[in-house]
mmCIF file of C-alpha atoms in Angstrom:
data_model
loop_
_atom_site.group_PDB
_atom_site.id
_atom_site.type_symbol
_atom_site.label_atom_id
_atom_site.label_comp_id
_atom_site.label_asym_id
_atom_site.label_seq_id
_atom_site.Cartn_x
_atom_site.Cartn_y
_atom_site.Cartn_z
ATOM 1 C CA UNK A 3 83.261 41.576 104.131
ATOM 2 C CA UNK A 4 83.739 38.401 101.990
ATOM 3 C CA UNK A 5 85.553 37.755 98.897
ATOM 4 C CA UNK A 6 84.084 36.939 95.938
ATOM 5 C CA UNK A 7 85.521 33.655 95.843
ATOM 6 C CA UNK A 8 84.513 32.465 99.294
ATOM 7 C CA UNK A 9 81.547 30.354 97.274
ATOM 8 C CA UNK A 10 83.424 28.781 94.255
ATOM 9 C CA UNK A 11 87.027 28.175 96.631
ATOM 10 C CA UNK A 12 84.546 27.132 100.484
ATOM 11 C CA UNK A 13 87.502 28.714 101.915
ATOM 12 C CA UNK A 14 87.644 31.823 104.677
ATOM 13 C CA UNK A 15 88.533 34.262 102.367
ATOM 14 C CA UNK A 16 88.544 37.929 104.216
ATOM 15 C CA UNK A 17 89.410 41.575 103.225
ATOM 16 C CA UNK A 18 92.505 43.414 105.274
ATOM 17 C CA UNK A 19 91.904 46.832 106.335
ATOM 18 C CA UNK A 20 93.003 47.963 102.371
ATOM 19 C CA UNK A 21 90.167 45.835 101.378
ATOM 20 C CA UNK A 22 92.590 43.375 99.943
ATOM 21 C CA UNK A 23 91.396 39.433 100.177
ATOM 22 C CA UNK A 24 93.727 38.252 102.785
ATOM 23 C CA UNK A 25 94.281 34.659 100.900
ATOM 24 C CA UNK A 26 93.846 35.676 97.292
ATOM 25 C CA UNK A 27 95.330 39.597 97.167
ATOM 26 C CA UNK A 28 92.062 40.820 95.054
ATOM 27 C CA UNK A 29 90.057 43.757 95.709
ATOM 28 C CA UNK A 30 86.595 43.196 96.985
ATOM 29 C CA UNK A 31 85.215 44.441 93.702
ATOM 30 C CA UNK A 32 81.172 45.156 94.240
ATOM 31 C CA UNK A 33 81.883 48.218 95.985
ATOM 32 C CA UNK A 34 85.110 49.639 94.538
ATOM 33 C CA UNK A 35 85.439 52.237 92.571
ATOM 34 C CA UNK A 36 88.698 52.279 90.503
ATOM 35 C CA UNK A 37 87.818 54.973 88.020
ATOM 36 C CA UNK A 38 86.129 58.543 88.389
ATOM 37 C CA UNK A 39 84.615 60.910 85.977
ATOM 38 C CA UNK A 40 84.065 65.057 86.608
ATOM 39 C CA UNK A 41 82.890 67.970 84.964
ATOM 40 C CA UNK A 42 82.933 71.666 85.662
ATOM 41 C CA UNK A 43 82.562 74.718 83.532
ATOM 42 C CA UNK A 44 86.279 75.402 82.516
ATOM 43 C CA UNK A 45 87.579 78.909 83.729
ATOM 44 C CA UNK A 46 87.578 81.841 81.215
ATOM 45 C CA UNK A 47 89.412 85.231 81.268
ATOM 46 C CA UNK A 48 86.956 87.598 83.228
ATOM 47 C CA UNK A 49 84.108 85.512 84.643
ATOM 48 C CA UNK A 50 84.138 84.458 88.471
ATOM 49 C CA UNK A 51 85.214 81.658 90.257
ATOM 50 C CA UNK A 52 82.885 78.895 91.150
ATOM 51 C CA UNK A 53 82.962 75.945 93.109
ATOM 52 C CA UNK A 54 80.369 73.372 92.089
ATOM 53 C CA UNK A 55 80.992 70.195 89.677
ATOM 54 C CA UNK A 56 79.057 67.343 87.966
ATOM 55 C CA UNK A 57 79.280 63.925 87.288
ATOM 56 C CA UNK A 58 77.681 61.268 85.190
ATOM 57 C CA UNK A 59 74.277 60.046 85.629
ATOM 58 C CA UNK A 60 73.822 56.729 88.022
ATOM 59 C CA UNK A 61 77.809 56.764 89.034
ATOM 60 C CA UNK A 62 78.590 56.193 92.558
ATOM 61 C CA UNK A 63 80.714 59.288 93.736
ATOM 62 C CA UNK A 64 79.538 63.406 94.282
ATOM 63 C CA UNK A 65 81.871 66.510 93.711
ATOM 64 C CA UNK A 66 81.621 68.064 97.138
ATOM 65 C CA UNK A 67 83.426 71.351 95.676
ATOM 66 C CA UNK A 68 85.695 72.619 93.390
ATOM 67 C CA UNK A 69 88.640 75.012 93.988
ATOM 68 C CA UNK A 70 90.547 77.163 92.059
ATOM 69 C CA UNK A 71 94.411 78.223 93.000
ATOM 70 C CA UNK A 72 96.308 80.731 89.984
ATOM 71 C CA UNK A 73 98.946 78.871 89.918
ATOM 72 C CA UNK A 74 100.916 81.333 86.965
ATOM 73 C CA UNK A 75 103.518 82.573 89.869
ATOM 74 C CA UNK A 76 104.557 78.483 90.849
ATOM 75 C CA UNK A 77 106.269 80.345 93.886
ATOM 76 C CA UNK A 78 103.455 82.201 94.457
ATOM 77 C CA UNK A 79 100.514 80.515 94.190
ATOM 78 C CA UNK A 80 97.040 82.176 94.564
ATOM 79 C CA UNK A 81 93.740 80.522 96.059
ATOM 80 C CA UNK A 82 90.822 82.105 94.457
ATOM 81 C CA UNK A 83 87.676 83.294 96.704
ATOM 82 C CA UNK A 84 83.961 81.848 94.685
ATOM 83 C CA UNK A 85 82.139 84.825 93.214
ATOM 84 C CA UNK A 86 84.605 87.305 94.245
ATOM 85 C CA UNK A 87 87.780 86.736 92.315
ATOM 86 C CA UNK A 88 87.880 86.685 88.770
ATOM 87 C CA UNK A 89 89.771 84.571 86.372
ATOM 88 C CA UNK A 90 92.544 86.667 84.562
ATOM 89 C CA UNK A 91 93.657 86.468 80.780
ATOM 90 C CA UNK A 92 97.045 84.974 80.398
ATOM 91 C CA UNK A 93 97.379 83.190 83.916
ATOM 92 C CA UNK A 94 96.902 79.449 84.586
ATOM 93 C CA UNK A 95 94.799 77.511 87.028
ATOM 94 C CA UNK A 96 94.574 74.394 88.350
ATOM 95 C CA UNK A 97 91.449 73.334 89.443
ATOM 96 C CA UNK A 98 90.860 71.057 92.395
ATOM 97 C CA UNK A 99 87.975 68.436 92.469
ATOM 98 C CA UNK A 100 86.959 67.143 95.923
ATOM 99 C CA UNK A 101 85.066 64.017 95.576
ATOM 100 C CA UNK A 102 83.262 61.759 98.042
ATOM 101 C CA UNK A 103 81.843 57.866 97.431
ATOM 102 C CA UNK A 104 79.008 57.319 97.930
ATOM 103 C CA UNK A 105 77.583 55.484 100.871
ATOM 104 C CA UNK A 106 78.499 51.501 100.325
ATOM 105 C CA UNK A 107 81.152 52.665 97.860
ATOM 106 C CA UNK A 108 84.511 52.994 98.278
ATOM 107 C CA UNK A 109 87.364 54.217 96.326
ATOM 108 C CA UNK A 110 90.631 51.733 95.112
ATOM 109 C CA UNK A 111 93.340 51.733 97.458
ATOM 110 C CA UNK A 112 96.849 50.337 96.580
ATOM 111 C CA UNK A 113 99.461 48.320 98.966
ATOM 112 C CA UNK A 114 100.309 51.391 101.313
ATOM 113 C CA UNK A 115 96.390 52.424 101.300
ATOM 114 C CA UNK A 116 96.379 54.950 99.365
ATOM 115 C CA UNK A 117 94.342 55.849 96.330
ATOM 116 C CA UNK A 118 94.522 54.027 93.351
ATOM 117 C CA UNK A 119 92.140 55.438 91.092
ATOM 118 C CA UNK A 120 92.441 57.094 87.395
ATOM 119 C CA UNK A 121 90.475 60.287 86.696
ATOM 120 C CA UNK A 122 89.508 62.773 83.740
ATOM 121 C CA UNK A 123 87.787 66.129 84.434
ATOM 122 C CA UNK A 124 85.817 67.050 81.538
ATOM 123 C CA UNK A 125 87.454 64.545 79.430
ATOM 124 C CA UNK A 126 90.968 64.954 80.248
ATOM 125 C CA UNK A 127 93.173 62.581 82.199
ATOM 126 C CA UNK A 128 93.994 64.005 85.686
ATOM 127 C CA UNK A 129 96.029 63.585 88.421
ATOM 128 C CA UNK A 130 93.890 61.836 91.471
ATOM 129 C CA UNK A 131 95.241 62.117 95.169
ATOM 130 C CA UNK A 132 94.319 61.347 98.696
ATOM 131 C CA UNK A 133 92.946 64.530 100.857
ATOM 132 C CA UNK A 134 94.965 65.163 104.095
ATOM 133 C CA UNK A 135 92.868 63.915 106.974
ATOM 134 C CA UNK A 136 90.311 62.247 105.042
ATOM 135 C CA UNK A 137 89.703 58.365 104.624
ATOM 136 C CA UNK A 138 91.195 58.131 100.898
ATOM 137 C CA UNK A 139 88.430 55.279 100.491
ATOM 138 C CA UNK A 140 85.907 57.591 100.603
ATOM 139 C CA UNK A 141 87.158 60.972 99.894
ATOM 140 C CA UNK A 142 89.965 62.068 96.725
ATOM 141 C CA UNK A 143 90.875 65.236 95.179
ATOM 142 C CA UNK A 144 90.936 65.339 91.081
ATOM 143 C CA UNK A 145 93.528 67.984 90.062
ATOM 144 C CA UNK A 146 94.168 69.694 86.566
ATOM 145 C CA UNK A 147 95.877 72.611 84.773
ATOM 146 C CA UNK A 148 94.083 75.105 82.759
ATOM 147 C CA UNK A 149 95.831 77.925 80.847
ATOM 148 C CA UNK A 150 96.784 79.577 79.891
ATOM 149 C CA UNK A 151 93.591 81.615 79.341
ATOM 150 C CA UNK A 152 92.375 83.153 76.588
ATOM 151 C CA UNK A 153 89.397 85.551 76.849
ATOM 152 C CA UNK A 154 85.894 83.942 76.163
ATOM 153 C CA UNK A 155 83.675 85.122 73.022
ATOM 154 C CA UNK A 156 80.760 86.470 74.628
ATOM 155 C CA UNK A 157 78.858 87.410 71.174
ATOM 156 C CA UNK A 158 80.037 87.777 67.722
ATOM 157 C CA UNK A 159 79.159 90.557 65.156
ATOM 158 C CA UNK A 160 78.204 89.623 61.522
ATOM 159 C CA UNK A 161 76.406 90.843 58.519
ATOM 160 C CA UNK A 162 74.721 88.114 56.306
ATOM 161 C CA UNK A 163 72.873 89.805 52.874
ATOM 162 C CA UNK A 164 69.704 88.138 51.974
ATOM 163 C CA UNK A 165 69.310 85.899 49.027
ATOM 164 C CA UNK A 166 68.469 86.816 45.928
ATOM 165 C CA UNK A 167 67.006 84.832 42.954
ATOM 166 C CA UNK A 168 69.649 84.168 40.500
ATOM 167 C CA UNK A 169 72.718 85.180 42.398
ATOM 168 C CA UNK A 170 75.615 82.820 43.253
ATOM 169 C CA UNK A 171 75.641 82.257 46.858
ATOM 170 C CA UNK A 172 78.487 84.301 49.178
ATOM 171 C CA UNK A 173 80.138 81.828 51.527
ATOM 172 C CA UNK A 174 82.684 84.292 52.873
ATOM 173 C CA UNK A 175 81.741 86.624 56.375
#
C-alpha cells in the first residue's frame, strides 16, 4: 500500500503495519474508516432480547450481532440469552455492538494499534473498543447504557366524541 502522496512528493512513501505512512505519519485514507454508525431496536421492559443491528445505507461496515448484559447489579452483571430472557422494568443494560469492515476496509488505528474510531448507536455517542482476539482493523465492539427502563406503551385507550355542527371543538382527552 502507497500513500497518497507518493505522486505529488515522487518519493517511497509506505504504510507501517498501523497503516501509518512511514515518511509522512498519515493514515492511508481510501480505505479507513474513522467513524461508525449503528442502530438497534432499544430494549423495553418485557419484550425479549435480540441480537441483530443495522446500519446506514452504502457504509462500509456490518453489525455481526448485538448483545445484551443487565448490568443493574455492576458486581453482578448478567448476560442475557436472545429470545429467551426478557428485559426487566427498572434494570439497566448495556448493549454491545460487534461490528466488522467490510472487505478492502479497515477501521482507524492509533500509535499502539488500537482502535481509533468514534461511534453513536442510534444517535448517541458511544464508547468504541477493540474485541479480544480479533484484528481491531477489521473487527470493534460499540458499547452503550440503556436504563433504566421504563415499560413500553403497547396501545392506548381513548374516547374521541364526534363533531357536531355548531359546537366549539374539545381539545382535551
Amino acid at each position: 500500500i502507497r500513500c497518497g502522496l507518493v505522486i505529488k512528493a515522487k518519493e517511497s512513501h509506505t504504510f507501517n503495519e498501523n497503516r501509518k505512512c512511514t515518511v509522512c505519519g498519515i493514515s492511508n485514507p481510501s480505505n479507513e474508516i474513522t467513524s461508525i454508525v449503528t442502530y438497534i431496536t432499544p430494549p423495553y421492559a418485557g419484550r425479549y432480547s435480540h441480537s441483530t443491528g443495522d446500519v446506514p445505507a452504502d457504509v462500509p461496515y456490518e453489525v455481526d450481532k448485538v448483545e445484551w448484559t443487565d448490568v443493574t447489579d455492576a458486581s453482578n452483571p448478567v448476560n442475557l440469552t436472545e429470545g429467551t430472557d426478557v428485559f426487566v422494568k427498572g434494570h439497566t443494560y448495556l448493549a454491545i455492538v460487534y461490528v466488522q469492515a467490510l472487505e478492502g476496509y479497515e477501521f482507524s488505528l492509533n500509535e499502539s494499534g488500537s482502535t481509533d474510531l468514534t461511534g453513536k448507536l442510534n444517535g448517541e455517542f458511544a464508547t468504541v473498543e477493540d474485541v479480544y482476539s480479533k484484528d481491531p482493523a477489521s473487527y470493534v465492539c460499540m458499547q452503550y447504557e440503556f436504563g433504566p427502563l421504563k415499560t413500553a406503551i403497547s396501545s392506548v385507550n381513548a374516547t374521541v366524541e364526534w363533531p357536531t355542527a355548531g359546537n366549539i371543538p374539545n381539545y382535551e382527552a
